[in-house]
JSON list of C-alpha atoms in Angstrom, two decimals:
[
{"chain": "A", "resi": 1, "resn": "UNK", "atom": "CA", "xyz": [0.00, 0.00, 0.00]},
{"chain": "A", "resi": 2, "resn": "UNK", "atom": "CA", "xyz": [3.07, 2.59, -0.16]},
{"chain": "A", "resi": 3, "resn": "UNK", "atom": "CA", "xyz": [3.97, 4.06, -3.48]},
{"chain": "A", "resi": 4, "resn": "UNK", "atom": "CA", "xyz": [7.89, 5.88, -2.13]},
{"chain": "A", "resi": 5, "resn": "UNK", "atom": "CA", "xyz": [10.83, 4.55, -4.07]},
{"chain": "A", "resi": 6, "resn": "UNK", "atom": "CA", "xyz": [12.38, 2.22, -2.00]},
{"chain": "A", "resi": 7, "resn": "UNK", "atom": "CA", "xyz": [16.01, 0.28, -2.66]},
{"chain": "A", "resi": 8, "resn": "UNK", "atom": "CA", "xyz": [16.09, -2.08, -0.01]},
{"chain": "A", "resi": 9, "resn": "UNK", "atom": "CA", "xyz": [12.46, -3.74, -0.76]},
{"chain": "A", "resi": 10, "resn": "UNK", "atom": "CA", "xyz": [12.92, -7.20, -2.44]},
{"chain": "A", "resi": 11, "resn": "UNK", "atom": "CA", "xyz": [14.42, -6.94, -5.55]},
{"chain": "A", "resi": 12, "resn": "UNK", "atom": "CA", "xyz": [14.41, -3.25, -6.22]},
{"chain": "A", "resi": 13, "resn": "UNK", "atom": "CA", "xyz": [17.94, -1.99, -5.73]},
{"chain": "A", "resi": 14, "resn": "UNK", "atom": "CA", "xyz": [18.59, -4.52, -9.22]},
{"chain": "A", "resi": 15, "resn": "UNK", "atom": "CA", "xyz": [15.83, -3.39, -10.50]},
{"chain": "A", "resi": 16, "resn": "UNK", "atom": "CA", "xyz": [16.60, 0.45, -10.14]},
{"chain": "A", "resi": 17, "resn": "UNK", "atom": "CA", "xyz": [20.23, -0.48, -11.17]},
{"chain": "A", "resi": 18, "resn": "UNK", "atom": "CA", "xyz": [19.20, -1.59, -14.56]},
{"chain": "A", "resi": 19, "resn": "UNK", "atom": "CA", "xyz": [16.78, 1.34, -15.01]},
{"chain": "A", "resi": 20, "resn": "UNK", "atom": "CA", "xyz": [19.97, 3.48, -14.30]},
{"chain": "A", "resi": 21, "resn": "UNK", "atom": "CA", "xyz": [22.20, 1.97, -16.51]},
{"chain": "A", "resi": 22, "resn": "UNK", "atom": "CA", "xyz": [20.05, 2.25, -19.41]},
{"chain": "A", "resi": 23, "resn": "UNK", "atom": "CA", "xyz": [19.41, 5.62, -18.83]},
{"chain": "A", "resi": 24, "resn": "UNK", "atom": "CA", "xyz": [23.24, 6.17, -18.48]},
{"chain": "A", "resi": 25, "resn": "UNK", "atom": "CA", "xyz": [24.07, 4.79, -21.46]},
{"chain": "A", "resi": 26, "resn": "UNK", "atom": "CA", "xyz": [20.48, 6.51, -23.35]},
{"chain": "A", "resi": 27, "resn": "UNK", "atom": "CA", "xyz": [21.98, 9.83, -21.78]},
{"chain": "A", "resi": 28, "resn": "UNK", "atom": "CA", "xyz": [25.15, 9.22, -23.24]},
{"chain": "A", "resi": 29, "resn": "UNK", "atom": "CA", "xyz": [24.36, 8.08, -26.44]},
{"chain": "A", "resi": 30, "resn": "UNK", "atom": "CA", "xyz": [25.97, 10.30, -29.78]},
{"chain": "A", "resi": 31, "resn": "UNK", "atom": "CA", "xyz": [23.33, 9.13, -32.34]},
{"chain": "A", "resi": 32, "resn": "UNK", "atom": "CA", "xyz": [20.10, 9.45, -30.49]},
{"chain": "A", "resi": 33, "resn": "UNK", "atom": "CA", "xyz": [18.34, 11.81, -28.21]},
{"chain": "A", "resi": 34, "resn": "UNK", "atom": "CA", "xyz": [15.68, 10.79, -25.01]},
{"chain": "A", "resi": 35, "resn": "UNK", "atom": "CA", "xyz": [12.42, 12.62, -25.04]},
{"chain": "A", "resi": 36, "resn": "UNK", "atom": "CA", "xyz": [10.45, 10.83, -23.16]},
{"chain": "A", "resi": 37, "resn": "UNK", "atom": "CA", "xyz": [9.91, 7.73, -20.69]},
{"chain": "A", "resi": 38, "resn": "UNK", "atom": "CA", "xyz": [6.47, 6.29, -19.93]},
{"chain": "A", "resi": 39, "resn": "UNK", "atom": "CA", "xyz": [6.26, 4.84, -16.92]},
{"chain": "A", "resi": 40, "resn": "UNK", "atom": "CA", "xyz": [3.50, 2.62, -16.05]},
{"chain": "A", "resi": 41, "resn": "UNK", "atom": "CA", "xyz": [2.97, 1.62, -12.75]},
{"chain": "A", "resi": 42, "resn": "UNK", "atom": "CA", "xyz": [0.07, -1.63, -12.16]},
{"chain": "A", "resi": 43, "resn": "UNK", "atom": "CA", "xyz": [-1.39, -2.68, -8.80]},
{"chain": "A", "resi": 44, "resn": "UNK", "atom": "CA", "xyz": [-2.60, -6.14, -7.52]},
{"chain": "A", "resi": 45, "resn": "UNK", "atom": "CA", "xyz": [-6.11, -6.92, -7.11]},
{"chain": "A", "resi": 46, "resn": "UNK", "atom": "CA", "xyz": [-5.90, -6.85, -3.47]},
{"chain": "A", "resi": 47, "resn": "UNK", "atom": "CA", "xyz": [-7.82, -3.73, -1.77]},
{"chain": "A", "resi": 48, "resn": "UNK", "atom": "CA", "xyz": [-10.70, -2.01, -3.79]},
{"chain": "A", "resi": 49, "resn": "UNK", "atom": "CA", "xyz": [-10.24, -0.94, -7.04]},
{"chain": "A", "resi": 50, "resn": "UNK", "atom": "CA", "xyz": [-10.78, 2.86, -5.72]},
{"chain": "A", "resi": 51, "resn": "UNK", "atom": "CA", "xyz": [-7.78, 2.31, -3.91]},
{"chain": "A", "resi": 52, "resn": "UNK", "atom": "CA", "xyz": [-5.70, 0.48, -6.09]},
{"chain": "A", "resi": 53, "resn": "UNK", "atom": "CA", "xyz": [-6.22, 2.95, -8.99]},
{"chain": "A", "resi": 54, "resn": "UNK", "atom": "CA", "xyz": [-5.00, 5.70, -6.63]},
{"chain": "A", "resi": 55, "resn": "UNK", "atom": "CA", "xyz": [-1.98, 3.49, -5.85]},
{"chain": "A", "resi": 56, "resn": "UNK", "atom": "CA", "xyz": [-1.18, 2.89, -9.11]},
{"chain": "A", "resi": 57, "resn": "UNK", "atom": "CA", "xyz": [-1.50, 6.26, -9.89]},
{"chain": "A", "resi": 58, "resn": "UNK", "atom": "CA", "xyz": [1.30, 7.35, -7.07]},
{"chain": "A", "resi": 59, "resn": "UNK", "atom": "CA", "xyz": [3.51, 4.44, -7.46]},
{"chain": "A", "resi": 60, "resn": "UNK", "atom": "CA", "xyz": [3.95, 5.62, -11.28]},
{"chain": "A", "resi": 61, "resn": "UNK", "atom": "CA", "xyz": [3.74, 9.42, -10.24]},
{"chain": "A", "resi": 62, "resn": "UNK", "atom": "CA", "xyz": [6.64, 8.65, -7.59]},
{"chain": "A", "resi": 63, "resn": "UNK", "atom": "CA", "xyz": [8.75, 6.38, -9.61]},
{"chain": "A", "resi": 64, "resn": "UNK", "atom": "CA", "xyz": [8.78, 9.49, -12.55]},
{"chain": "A", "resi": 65, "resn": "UNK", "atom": "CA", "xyz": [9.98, 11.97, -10.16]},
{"chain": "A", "resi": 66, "resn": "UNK", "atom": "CA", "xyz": [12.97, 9.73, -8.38]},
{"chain": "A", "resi": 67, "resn": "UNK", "atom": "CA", "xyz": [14.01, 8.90, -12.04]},
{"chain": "A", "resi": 68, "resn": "UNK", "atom": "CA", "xyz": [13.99, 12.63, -13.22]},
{"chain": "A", "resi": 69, "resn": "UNK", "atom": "CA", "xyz": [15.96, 13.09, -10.08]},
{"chain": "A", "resi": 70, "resn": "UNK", "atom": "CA", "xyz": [18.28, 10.63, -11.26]},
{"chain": "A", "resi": 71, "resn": "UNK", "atom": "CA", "xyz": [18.31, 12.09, -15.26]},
{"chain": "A", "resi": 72, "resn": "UNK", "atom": "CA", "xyz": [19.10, 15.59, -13.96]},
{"chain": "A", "resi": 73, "resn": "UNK", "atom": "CA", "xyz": [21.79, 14.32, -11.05]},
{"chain": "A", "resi": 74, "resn": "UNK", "atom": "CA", "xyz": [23.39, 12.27, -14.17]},
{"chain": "A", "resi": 75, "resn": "UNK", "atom": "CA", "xyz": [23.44, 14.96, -16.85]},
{"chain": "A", "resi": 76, "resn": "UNK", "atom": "CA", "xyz": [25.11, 17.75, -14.49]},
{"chain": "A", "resi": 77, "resn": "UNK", "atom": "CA", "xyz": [27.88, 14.98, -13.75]},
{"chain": "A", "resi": 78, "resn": "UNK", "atom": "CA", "xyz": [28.37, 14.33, -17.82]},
{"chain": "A", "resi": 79, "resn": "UNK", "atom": "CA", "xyz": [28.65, 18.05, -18.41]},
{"chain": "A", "resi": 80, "resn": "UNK", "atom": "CA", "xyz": [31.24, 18.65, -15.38]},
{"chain": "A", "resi": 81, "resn": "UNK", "atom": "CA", "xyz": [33.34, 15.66, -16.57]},
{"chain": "A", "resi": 82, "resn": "UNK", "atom": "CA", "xyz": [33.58, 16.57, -20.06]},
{"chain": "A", "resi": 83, "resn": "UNK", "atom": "CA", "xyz": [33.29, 20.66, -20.16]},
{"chain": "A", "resi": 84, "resn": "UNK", "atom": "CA", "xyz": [34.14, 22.26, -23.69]},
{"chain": "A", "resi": 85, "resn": "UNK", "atom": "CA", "xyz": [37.44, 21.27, -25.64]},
{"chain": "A", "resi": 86, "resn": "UNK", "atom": "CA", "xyz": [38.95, 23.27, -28.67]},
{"chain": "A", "resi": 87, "resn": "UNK", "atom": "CA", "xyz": [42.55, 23.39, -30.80]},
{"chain": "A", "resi": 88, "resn": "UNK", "atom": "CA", "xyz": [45.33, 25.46, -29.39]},
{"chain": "A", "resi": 89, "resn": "UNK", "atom": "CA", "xyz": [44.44, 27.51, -32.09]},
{"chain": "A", "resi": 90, "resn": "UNK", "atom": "CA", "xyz": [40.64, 28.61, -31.11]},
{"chain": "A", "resi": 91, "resn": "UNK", "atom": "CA", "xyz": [38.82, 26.28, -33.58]},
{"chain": "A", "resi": 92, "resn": "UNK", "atom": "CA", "xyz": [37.03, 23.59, -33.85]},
{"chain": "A", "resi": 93, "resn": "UNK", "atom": "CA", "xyz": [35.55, 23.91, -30.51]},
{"chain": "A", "resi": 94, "resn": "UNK", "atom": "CA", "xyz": [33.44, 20.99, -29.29]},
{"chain": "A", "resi": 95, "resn": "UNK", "atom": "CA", "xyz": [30.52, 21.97, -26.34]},
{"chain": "A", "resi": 96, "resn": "UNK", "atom": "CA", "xyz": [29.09, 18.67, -24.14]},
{"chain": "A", "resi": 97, "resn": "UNK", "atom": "CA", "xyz": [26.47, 17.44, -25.45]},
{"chain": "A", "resi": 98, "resn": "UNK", "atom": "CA", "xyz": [23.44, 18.85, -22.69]},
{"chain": "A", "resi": 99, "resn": "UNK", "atom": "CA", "xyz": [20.37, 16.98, -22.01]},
{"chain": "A", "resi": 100, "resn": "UNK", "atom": "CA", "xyz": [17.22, 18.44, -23.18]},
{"chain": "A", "resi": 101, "resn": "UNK", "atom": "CA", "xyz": [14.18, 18.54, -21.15]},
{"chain": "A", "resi": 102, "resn": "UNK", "atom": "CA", "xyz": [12.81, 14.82, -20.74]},
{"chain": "A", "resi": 103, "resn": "UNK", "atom": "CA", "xyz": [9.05, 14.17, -20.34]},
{"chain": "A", "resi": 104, "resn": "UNK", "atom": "CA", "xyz": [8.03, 11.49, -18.32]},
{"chain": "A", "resi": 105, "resn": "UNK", "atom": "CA", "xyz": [4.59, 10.04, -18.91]},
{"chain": "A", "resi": 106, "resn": "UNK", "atom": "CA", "xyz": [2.82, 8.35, -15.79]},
{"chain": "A", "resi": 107, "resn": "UNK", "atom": "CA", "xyz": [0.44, 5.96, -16.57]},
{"chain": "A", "resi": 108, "resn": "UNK", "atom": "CA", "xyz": [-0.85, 3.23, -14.37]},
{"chain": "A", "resi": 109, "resn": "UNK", "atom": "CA", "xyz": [-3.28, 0.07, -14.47]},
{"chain": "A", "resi": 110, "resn": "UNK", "atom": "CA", "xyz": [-5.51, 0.28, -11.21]},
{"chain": "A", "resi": 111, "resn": "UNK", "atom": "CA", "xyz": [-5.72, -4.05, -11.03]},
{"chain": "A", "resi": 112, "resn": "UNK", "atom": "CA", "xyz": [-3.35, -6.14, -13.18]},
{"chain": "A", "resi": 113, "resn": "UNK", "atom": "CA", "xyz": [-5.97, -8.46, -14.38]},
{"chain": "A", "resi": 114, "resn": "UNK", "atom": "CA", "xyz": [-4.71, -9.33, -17.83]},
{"chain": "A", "resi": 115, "resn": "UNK", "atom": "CA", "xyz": [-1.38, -10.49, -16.10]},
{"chain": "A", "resi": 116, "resn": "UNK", "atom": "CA", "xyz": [-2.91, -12.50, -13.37]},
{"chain": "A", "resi": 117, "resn": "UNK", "atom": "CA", "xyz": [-5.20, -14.36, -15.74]},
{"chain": "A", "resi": 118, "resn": "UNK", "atom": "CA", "xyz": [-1.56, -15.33, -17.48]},
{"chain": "A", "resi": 119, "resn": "UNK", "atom": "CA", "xyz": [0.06, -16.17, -14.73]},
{"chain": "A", "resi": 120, "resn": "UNK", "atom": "CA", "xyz": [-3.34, -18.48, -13.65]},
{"chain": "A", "resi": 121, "resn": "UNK", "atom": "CA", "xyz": [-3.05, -20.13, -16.85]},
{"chain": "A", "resi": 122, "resn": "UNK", "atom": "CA", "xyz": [0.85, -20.83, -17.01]},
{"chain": "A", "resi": 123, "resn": "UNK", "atom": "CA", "xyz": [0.64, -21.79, -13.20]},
{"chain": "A", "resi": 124, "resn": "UNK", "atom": "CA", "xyz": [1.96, -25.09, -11.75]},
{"chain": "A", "resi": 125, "resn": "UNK", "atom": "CA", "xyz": [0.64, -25.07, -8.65]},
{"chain": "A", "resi": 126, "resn": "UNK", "atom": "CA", "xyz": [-3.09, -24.16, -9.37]},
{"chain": "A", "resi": 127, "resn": "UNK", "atom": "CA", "xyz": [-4.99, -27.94, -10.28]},
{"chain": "A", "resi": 128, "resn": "UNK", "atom": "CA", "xyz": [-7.20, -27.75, -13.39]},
{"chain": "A", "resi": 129, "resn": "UNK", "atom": "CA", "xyz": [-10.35, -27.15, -11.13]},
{"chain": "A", "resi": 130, "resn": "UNK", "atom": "CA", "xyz": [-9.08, -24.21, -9.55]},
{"chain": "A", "resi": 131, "resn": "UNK", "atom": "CA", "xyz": [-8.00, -22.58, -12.89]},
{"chain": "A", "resi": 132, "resn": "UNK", "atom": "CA", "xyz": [-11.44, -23.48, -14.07]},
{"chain": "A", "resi": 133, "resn": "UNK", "atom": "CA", "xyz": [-13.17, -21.66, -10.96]},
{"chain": "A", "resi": 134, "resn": "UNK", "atom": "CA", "xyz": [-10.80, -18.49, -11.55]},
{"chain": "A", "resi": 135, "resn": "UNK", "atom": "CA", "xyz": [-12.07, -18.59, -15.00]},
{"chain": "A", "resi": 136, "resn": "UNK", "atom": "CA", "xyz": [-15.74, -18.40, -13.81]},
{"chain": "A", "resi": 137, "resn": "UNK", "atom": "CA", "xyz": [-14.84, -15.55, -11.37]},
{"chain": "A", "resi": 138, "resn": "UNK", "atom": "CA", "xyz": [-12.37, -13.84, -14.19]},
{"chain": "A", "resi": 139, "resn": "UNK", "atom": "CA", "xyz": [-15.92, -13.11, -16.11]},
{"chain": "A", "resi": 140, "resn": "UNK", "atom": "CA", "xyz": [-17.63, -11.06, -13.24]},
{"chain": "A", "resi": 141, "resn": "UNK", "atom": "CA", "xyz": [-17.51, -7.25, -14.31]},
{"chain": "A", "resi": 142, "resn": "UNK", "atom": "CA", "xyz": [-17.13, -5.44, -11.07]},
{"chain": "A", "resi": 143, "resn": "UNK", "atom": "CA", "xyz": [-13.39, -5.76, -10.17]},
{"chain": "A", "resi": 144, "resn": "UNK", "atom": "CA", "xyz": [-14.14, -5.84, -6.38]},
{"chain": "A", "resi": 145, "resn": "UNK", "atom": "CA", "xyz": [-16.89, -8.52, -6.79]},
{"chain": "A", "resi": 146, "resn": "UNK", "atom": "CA", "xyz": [-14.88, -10.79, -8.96]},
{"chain": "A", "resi": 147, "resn": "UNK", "atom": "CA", "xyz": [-12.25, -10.39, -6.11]},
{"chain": "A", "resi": 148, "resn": "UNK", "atom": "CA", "xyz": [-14.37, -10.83, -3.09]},
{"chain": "A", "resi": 149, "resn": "UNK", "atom": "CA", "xyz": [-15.58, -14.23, -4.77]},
{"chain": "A", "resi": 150, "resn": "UNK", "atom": "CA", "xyz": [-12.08, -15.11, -5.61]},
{"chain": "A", "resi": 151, "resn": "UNK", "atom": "CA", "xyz": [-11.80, -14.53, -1.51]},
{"chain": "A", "resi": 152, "resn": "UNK", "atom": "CA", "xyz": [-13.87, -17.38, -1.07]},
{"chain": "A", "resi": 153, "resn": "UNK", "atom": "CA", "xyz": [-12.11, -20.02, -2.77]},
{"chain": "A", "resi": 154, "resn": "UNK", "atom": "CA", "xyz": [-9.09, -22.42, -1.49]},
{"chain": "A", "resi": 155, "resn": "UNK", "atom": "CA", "xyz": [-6.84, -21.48, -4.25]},
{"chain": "A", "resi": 156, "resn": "UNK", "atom": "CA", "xyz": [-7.11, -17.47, -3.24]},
{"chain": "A", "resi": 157, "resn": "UNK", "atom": "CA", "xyz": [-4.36, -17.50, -0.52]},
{"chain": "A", "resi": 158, "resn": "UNK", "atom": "CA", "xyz": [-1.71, -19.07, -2.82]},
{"chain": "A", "resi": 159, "resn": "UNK", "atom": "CA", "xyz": [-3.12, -16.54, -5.64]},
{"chain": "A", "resi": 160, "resn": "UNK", "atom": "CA", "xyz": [-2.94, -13.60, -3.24]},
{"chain": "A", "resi": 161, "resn": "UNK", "atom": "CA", "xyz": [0.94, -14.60, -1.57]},
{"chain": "A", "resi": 162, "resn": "UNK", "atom": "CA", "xyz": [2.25, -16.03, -4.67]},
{"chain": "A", "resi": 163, "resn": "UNK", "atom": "CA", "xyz": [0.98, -14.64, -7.51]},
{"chain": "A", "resi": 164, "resn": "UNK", "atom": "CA", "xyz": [-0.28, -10.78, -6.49]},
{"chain": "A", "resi": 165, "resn": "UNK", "atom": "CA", "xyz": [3.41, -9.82, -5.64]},
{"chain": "A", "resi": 166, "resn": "UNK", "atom": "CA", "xyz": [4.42, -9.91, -9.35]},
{"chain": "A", "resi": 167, "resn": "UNK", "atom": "CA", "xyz": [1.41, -7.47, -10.71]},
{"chain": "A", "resi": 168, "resn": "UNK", "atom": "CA", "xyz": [2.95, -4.84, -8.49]},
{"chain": "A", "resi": 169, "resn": "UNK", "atom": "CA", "xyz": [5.22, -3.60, -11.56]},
{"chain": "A", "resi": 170, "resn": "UNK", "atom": "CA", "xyz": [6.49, -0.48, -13.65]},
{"chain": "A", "resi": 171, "resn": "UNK", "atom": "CA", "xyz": [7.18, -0.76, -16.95]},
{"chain": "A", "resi": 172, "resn": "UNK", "atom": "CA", "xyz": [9.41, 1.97, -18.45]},
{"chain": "A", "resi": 173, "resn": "UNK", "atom": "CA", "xyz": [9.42, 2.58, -22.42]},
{"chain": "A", "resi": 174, "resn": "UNK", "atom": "CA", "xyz": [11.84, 4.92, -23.83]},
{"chain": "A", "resi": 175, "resn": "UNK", "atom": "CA", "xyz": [11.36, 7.12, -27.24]},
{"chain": "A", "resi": 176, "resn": "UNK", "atom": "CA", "xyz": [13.98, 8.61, -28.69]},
{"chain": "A", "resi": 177, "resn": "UNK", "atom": "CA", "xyz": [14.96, 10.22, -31.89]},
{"chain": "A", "resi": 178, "resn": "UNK", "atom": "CA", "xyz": [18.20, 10.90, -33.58]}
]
């Protein structure tokens, strides 16, 4: 239920590494340019749909800023290191390249349906019965019905310790042109 950029949860100081790195190397890049990152931050089904959108919402929100953070922290580091260079003689000077503005885009998905029903059907664990009850619930339009049936049946505690954790996601997409 907390949306703050945090390191030391789970797996998120590799995860933020990796995000990092390819914005280093983006940033650094000599044929293309970054304009923009979409970020798109998804919830589990867990909690009503209200509140999960709103989660969503600031996990993606929060994620933008700490990166931007990150882009601008970068970008003043590039431009110190590398300054301006020219020949003795005056010419042929060469400026940094500086980092235009970069939009982020926050999106978010209030419940991660679509990836649970994946993850249902590619399970191991889940028997063919239980799959075939999800299925039934899946169909139910109301969000916080479908879960508070799901509640009900034996397969939702392995669903909701085992499976919820990996809808909690952002996905990043870069655009850039040359």
């Amino acid at each position: 239920g907390r949306s703050e950029v945090k390191k030391e949860l789970g797996d998120n100081a590799w995860g933020i590494s990796r995000i990092e790195s390819t914005l280093a190397s983006l940033l650094e890049n000599e044929v293309f340019d970054l304009d923009s990152i979409s970020v798109c931050a998804t919830a589990s089904p867990e909690g009503s749909y209200y509140s999960n959108s709103r989660l969503a919402q600031l996990r993606s929100e929060s994620v933008s800023r700490y990166f931007e953070k990150y882009i601008r922290t970068y970008s003043d580091s590039l431009i110190a290191a590398a300054g301006i260079s020219m020949n003795l003689d005056g010419s042929d000077m060469h400026y940094t390249k500086t980092v235009q503005s970069i939009k982020f885009k926050s999106r978010f998905i209030a419940e991660n349906w679509d990836d649970l029903y994946n993850l249902v059907e590619n399970d191991v664990v889940m028997n063919a019965d239980q799959k075939a009850l999800f299925k039934q619930r899946y169909i139910i339009k109301d969000p916080d019905a479908r879960e508070n049936k799901m509640r009900q049946d034996d397969y939702y505690k392995y669903m909701r310790d085992a499976l919820y954790p990996r809808l909690r996601t952002v996905k990043f997409n870069f655009y850039l042109h040359r």
